[in-house]
Coordinates of C-alpha atoms in Angstrom, one line a residue:
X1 CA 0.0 0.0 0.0
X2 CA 2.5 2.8 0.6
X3 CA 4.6 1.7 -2.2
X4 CA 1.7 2.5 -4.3
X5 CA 1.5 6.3 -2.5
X6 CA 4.8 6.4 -3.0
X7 CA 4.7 5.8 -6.9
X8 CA 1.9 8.1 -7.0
X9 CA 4.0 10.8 -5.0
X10 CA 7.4 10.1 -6.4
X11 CA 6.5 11.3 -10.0
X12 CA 8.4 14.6 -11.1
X13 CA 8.7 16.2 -14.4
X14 CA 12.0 18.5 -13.1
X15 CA 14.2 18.9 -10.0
X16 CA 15.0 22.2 -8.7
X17 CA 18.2 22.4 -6.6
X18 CA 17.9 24.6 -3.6
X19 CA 20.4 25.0 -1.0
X20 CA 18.4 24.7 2.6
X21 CA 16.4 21.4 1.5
X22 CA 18.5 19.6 -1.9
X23 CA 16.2 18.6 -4.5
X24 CA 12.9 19.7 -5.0
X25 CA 11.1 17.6 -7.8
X26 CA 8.1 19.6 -9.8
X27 CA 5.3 18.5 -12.0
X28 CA 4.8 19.9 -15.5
X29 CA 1.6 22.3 -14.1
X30 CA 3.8 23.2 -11.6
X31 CA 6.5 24.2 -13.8
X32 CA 4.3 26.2 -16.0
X33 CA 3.3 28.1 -12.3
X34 CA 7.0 29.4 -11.7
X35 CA 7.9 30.3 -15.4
X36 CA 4.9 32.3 -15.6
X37 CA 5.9 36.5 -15.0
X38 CA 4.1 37.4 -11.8
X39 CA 5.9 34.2 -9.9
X40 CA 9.7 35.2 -11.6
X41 CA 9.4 38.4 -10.3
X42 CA 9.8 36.8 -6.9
X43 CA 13.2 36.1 -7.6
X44 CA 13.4 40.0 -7.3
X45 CA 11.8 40.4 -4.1
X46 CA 13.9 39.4 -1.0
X47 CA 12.3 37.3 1.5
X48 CA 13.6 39.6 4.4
X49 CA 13.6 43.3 3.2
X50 CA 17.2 44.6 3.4
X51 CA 18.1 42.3 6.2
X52 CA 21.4 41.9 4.6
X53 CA 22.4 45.5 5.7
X54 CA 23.0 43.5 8.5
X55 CA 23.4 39.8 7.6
X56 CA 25.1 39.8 4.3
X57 CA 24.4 36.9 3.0
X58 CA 20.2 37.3 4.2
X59 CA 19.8 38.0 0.3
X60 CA 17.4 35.1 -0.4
X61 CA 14.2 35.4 -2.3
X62 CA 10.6 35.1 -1.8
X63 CA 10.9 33.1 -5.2
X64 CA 13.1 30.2 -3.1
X65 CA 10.9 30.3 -0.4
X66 CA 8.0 29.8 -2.2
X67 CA 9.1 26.5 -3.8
X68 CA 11.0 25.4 -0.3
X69 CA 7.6 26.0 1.0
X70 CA 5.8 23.8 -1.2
X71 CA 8.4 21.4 -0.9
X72 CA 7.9 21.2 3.0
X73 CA 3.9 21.0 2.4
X74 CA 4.4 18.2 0.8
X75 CA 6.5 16.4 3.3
X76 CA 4.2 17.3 6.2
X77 CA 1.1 15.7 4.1
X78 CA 2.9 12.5 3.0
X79 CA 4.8 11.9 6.6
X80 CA 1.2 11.6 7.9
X81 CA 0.0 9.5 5.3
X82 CA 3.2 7.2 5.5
X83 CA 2.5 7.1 9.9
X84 CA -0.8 5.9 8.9
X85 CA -0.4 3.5 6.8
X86 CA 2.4 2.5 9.3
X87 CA 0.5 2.5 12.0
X88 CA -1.9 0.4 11.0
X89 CA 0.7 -2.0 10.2
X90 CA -0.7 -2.8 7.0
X91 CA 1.1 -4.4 4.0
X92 CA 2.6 -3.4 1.0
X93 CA 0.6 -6.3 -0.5
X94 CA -2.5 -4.4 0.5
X95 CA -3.5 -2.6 -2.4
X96 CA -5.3 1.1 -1.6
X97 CA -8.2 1.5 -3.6
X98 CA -8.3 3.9 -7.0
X99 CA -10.8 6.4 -5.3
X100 CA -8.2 6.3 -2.1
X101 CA -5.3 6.9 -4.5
X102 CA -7.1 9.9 -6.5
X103 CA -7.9 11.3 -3.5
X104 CA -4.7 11.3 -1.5
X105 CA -2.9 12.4 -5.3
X106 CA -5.7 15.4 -5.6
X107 CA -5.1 16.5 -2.3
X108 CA -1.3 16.4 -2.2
X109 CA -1.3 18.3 -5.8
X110 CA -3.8 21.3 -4.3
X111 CA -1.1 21.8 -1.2
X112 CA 1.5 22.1 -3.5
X113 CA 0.0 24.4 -5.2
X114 CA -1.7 26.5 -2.2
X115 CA 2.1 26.2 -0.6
X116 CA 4.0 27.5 -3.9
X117 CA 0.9 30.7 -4.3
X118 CA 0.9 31.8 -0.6
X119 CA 3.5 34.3 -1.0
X120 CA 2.9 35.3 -4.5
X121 CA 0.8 38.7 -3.8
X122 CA 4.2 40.1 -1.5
X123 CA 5.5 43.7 -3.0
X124 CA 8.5 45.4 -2.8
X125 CA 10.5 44.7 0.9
X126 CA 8.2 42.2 1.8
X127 CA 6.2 43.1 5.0
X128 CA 7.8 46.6 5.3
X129 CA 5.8 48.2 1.7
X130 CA 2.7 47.7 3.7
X131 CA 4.1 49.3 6.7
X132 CA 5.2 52.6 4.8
X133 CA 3.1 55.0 5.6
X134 CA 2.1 56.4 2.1
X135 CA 1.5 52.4 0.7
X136 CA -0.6 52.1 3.8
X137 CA -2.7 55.0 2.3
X138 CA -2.3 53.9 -1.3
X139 CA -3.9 50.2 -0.3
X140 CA -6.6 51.9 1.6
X141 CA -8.0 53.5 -1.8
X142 CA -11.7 53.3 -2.0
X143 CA -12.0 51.0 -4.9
X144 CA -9.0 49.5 -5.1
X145 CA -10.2 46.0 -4.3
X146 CA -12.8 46.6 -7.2
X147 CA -10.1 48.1 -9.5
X148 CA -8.0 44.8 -8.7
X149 CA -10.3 42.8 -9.6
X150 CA -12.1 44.3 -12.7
X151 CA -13.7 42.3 -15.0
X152 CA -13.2 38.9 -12.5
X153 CA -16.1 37.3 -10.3
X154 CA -13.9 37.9 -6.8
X155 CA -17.2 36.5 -5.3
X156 CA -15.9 33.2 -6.1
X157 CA -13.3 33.5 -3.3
X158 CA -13.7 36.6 -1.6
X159 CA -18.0 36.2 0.2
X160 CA -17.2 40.3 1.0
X161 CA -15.1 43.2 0.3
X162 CA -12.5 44.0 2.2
X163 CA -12.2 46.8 4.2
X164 CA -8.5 47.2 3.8
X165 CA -5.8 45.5 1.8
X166 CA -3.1 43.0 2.7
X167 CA -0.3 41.2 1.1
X168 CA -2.7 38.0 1.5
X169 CA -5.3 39.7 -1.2
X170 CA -2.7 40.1 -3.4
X171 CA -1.8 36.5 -3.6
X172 CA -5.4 35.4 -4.1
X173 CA -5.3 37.7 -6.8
X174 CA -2.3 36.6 -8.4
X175 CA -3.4 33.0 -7.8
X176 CA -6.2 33.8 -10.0
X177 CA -4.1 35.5 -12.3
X178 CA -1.5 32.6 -13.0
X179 CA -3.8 29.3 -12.3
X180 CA -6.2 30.8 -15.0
X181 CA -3.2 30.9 -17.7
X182 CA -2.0 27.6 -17.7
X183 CA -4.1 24.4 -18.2
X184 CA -4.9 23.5 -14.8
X185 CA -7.6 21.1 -16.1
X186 CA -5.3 19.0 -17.7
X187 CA -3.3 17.6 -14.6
X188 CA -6.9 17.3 -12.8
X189 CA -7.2 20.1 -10.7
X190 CA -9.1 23.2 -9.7
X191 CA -7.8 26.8 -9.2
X192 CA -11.0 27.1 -6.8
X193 CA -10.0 24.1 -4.3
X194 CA -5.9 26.0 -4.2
X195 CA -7.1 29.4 -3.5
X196 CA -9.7 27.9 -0.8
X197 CA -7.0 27.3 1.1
X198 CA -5.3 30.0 1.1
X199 CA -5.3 33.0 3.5
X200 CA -8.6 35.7 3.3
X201 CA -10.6 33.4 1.2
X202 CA -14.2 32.0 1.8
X203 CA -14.7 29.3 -1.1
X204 CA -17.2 26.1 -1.8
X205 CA -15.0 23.6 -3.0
X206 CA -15.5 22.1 -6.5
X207 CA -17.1 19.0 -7.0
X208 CA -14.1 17.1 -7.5
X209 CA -12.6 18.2 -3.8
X210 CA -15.7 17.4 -2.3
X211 CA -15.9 13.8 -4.0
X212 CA -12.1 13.6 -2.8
X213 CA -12.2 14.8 0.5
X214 CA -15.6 12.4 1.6
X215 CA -13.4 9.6 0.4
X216 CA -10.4 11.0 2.0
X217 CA -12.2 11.1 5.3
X218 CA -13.6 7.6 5.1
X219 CA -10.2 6.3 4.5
X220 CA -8.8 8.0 7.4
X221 CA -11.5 7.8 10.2
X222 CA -12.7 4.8 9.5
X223 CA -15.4 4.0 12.0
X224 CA -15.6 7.2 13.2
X225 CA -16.6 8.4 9.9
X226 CA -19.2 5.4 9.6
X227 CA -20.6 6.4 12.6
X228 CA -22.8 9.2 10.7
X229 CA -22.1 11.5 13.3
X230 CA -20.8 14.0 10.4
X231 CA -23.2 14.1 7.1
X232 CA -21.5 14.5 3.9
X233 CA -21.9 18.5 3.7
X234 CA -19.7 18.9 6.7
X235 CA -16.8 16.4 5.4
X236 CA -15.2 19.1 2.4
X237 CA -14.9 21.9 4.8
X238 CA -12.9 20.1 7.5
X239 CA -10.6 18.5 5.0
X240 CA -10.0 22.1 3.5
X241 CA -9.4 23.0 7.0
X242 CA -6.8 20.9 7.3
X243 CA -5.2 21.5 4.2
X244 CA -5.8 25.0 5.1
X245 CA -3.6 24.6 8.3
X246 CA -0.8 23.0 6.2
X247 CA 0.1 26.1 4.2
X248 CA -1.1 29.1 7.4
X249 CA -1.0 27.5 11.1
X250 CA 0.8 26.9 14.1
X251 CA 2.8 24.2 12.7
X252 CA 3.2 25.2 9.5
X253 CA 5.0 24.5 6.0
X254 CA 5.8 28.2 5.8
X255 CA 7.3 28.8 8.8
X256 CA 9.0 25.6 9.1
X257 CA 10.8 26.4 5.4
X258 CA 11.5 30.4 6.7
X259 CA 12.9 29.9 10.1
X260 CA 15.3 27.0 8.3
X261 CA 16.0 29.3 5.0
X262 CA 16.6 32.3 7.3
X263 CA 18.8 30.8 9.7
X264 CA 20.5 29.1 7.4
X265 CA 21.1 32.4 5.3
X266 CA 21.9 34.7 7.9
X267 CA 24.6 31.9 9.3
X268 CA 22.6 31.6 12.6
X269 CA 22.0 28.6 14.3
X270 CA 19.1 30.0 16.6
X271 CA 16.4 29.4 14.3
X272 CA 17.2 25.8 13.7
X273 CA 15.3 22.8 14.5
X274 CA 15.0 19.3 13.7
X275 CA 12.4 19.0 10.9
X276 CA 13.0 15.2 10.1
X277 CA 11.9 14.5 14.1
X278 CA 9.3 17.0 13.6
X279 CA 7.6 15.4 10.8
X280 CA 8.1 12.0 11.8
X281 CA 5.8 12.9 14.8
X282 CA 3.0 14.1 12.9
X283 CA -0.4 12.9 12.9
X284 CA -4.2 13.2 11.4
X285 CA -6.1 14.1 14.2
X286 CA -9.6 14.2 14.8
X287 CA -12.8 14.6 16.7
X288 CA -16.5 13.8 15.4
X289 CA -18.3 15.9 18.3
X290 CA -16.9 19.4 18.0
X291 CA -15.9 18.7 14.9
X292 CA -12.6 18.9 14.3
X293 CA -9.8 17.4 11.7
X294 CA -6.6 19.1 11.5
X295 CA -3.0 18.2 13.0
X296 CA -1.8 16.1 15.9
X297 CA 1.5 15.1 17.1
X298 CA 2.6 12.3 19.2
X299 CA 3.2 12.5 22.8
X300 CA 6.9 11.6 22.0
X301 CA 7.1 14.3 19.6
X302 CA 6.8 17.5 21.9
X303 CA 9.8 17.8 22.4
X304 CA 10.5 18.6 18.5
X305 CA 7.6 20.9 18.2
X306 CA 8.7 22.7 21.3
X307 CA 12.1 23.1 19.3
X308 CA 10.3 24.3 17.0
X309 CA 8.7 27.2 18.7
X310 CA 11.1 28.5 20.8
X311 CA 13.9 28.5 17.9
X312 CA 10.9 30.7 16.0
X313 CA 11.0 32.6 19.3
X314 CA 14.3 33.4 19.3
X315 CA 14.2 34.1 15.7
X316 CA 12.4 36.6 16.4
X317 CA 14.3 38.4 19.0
X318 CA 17.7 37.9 17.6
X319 CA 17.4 38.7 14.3
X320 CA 14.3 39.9 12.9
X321 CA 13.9 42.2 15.7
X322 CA 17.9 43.0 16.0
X323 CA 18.4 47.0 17.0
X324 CA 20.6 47.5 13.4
X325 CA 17.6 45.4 11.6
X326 CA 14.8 47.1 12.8
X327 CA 16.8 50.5 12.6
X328 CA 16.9 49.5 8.9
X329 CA 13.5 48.9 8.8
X330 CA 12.4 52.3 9.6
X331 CA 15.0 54.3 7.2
X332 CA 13.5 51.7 4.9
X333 CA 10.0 53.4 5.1
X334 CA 10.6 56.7 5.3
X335 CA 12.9 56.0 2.3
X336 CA 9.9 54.3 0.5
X337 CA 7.3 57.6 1.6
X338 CA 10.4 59.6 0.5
X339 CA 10.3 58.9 -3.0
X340 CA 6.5 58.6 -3.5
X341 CA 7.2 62.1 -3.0
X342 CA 7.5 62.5 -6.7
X343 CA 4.3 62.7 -8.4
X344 CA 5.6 60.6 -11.5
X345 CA 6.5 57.5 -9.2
X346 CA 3.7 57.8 -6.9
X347 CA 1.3 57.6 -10.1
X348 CA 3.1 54.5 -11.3
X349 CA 3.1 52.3 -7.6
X350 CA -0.6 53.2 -7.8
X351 CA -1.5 51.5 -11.0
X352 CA 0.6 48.8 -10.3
X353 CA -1.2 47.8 -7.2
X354 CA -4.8 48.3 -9.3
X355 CA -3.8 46.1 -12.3
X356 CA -2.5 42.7 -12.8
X357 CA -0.8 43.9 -16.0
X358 CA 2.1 46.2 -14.7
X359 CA 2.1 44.7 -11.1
X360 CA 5.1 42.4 -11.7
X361 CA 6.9 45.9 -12.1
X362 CA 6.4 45.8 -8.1
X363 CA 10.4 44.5 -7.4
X364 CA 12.8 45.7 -5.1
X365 CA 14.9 46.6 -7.4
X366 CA 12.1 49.4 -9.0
X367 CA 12.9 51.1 -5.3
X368 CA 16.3 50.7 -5.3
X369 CA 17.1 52.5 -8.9
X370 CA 14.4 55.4 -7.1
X371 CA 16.4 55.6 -3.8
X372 CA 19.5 55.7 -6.1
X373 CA 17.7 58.6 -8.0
X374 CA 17.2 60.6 -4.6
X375 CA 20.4 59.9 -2.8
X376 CA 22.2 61.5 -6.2
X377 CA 20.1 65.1 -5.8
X378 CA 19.7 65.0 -2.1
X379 CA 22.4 63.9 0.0
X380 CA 20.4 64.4 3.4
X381 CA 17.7 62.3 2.5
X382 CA 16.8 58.5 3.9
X383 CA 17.4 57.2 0.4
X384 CA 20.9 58.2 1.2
X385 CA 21.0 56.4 4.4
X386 CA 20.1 52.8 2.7
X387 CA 22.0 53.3 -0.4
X388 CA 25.4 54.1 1.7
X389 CA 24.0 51.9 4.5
X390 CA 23.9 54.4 6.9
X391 CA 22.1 53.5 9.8
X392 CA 20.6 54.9 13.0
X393 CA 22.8 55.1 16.2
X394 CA 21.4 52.8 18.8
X395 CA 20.6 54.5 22.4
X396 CA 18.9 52.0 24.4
X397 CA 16.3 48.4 24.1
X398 CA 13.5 47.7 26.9
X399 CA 10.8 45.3 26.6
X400 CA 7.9 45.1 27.0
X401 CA 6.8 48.8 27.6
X402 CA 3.4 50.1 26.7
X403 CA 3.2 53.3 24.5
X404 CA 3.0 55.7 26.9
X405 CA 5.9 54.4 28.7
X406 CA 7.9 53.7 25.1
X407 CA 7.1 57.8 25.0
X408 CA 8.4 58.6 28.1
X409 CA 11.6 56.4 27.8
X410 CA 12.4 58.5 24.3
X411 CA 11.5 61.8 26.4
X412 CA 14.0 61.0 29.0
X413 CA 17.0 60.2 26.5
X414 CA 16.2 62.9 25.3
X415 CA 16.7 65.0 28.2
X416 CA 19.8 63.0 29.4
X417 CA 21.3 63.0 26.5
X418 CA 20.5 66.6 25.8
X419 CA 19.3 66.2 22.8
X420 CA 16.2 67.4 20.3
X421 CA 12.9 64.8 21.2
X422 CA 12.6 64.8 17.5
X423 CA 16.2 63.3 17.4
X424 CA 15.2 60.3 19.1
X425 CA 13.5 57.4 16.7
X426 CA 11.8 54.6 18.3
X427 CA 11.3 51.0 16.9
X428 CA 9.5 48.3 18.3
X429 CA 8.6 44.6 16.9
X430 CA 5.8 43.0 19.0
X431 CA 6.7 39.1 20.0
X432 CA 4.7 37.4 18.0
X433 CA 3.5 35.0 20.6
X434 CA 1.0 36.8 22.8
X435 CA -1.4 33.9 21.9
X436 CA 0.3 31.1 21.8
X437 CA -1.3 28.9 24.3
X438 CA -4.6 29.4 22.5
X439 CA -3.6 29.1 19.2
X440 CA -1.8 26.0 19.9
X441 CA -4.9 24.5 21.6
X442 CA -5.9 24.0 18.2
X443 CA -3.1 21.0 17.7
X444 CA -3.8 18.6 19.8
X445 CA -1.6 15.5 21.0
X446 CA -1.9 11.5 20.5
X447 CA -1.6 9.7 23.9
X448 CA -1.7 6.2 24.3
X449 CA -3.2 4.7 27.4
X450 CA -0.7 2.2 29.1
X451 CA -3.4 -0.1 30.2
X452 CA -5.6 -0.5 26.8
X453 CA -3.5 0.8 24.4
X454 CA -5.9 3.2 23.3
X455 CA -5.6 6.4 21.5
X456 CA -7.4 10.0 22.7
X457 CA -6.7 13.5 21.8
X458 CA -5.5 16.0 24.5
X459 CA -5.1 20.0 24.5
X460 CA -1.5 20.4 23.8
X461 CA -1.3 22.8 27.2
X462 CA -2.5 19.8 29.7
X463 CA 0.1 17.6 28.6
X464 CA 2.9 19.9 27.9
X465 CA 4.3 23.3 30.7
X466 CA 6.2 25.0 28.0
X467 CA 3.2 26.5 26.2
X468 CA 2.4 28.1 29.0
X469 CA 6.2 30.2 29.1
X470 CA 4.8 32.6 26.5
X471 CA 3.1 35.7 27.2
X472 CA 2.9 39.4 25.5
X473 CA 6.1 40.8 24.6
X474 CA 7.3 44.1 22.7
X475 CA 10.9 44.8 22.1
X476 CA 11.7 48.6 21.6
X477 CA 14.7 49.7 20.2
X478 CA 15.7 53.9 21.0
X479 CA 17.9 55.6 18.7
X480 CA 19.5 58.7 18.0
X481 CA 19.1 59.9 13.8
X482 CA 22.3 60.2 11.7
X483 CA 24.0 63.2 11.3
X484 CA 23.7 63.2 7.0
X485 CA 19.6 63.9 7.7
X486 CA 20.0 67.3 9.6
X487 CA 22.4 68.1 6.8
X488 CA 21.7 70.4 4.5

């Protein structure tokens, strides 16, 4: 039986070489994904903004990511298929039926797919474009979610507007964009059942997924799903669920591929973590009375996925939220609102963001030639300061103060310091783990009974103390500007 998933699985029309997880094997539709324009210009947008300012060789793309993400989708599905079929110690004489096969193969391929399109609707920088003030404005357009998606039912995906933009949109849109250009009918799939699992999106699965994901749950509850407990309506949106949780959860296969990509770029061995052992402990869980399908992992495995969260943890406060990084980070912004300044530029980033057509244009490298441009006539300007890599002077950190007391701290170094209050630049990063012990309520863990053997599912929190160790945390940086921007 899993020799047969594994022929089914092991199929691959072209092998990528990437340097965090070796080969990654592609199918043709697949292929036809990445060569088309609004995926390539990934490889000009870097997957950590201008982190290399300060970990030079941080110069990876979202392009690599992407793929690596798809890549580690992939693994997280087929480890729990392979612990299944393990598990249940059944042979590799035991043929799965052709329904079973179709239906693991449909959902594997729509993963892939959902994993390789998460990221696609990033601009410029990453996360900081959105955090410039004047993009901020630009994506809160009245109309610019219609304008986006002109001509194009976004009903299918989207149940309501919007009331303000995100990256997340973007890649929906994009999605759209590049599953409706190639033929996605011919390797058996539908652009509805990818999208549905990505972020923002509200979508009925096609026919196909719901045929797939009934057969799917059979296979995999077995008695519990002849129980009846669940009709057949409710069956396609917990498996979308848990596809769902695949490419954006707690454990997830885009933050498993980013912490290992960006570790392993910026030469840091914080943000490692044992993905074989984490995988290998991964389960199908579920639960007919709430109900509930998504991810489990085995009593043995905590110990990986608490690896896994605290090296995410200090990912977090040792390099994306490093005083030179986040120092960047704000030159960065103001550099960005600097040269939206110029009417001709400010035009241009604003019909890019309405139209599919001229938002490939959207690269890092469209900023850099602008900040080039500005540096040249002014030399006081913040364009300067990230084209010479001149960065903000570092006073003092604190965590975990609220705004008033982040105000107060900048108003007394200030004052100690004798210096102008408008000298002082504050930059904070908010831990990103305020909610951990609810959020990871949602994975539960497999324990085994020593008397009968038998399996239940437990909150992750009742079995394990370390979930608990997290709570609300801000890190605030205080800095001093450089000298070049009072020049003049």
């Amino acid at each position: 039986m899993r020799s047969a998933v594994n022929d089914l699985l092991g199929a691959y029309d072209k092998l990528i070489m990437d340097p965090v997880h070796g080969g990654i094997p592609l199918y043709r539709h697949e292929i036809k994904v990445i060569d088309h324009p609004l995926f390539q210009r990934l490889r000009n947008i870097c997957q950590n903004d201008i982190l290399s300012l300060v970990f030079p060789g941080a110069t990876h793309s979202r392009f690599l990511h992407s793929i690596g993400v798809m890549h580690v989708g992939t693994r997280m599905f087929r480890s729990m298929i392979d612990a299944y079929l393990r598990e249940r110690q059944l042979s590799d004489q035991t043929d799965l039926s052709l329904s079973q096969l179709d239906a693991i193969d449909y959902l594997a391929k729509t993963i892939r797919l959902g994993c390789l399109l998460h990221d696609s609707g990033h601009s410029s920088f990453s996360h900081q474009f959105t955090q410039a003030r004047r993009i901020h404005e630009l994506m809160s357009r009245p109309d610019r979610f219609e304008d986006l998606w002109e001509g194009v039912d976004y009903s299918i995906y989207h149940s309501e507007r919007p009331g303000e933009l995100e990256h997340e949109h973007y890649s929906v849109r994009v999605a759209h964009e590049v599953l409706s250009s190639i033929d996605l009918d011919a390797a058996g799939l539908d652009a509805r059942d990818v999208i549905g699992i990505m972020e923002t999106t509200d979508v009925s699965p096609s026919d196909a997924f719901c045929r797939h994901a009934r057969t799917f749950w059979n296979f995999i509850a077995g008695e519990d799903a002849e129980s009846g407990v669940l009709s057949d309506a409710e069956t396609p949106r917990l498996v979308m669920d848990l596809l769902s949780s695949i490419v954006s959860g707690e454990i997830d296969a885009d933050r498993a591929d980013y912490m290992l990509r960006d570790g392993f770029h910026s030469s840091v061995t914080i943000g490692g973590f044992n993905l074989d052992h984490l995988l290998s402990n991964l389960r199908f869980g579920w639960d007919v009375r709430e109900p509930w399908l998504g991810l489990a992992i085995t009593q043995k495995g905590l110990g990986a996925l608490e690896d896994f969260v605290y090296s995410r943890h200090q990912m977090y406060r040792k390099v994306y939220a490093h005083k030179t990084a986040l120092g960047f980070d704000w030159l960065l912004r103001e550099a960005i609102n600097e040269v939206l300044e110029d009417p001709e530029i400010f035009d241009w980033v604003d019909t890019c963001l309405s139209n599919m057509r001229y938002f490939a244009e959207l690269t890092d490298s469209f900023f850099w030639e602008a900040f080039r441009k500005v540096a040249r006539k002014k030399p006081s300007s913040y364009s300067r300061c990230i084209v010479d890599r001149i960065k903000l002077n570092h006073l003092d950190t604190r965590e975990d103060l609220s705004a008033r007391g982040i105000s107060d701290h900048s108003s007394w170094l200030a004052r100690e310091l004798n210096l102008d209050p408008e000298q002082v630049v504050t930059c904070s990063m908010r831990a990103r783990f305020s909610n951990i012990q609810d959020n990871f309520n949602g994975i539960k863990v497999l324990v085994r009974d020593p008397i009968n053997r038998q399996r239940s599912l437990k909150k992750i929190t009742d079995i394990s103390a370390f979930f608990s160790k997290f709570s609300d945390g801000t890190i605030s940086h205080f800095y001093v500007r450089p000298q070049v921007l009072d020049e003049h």
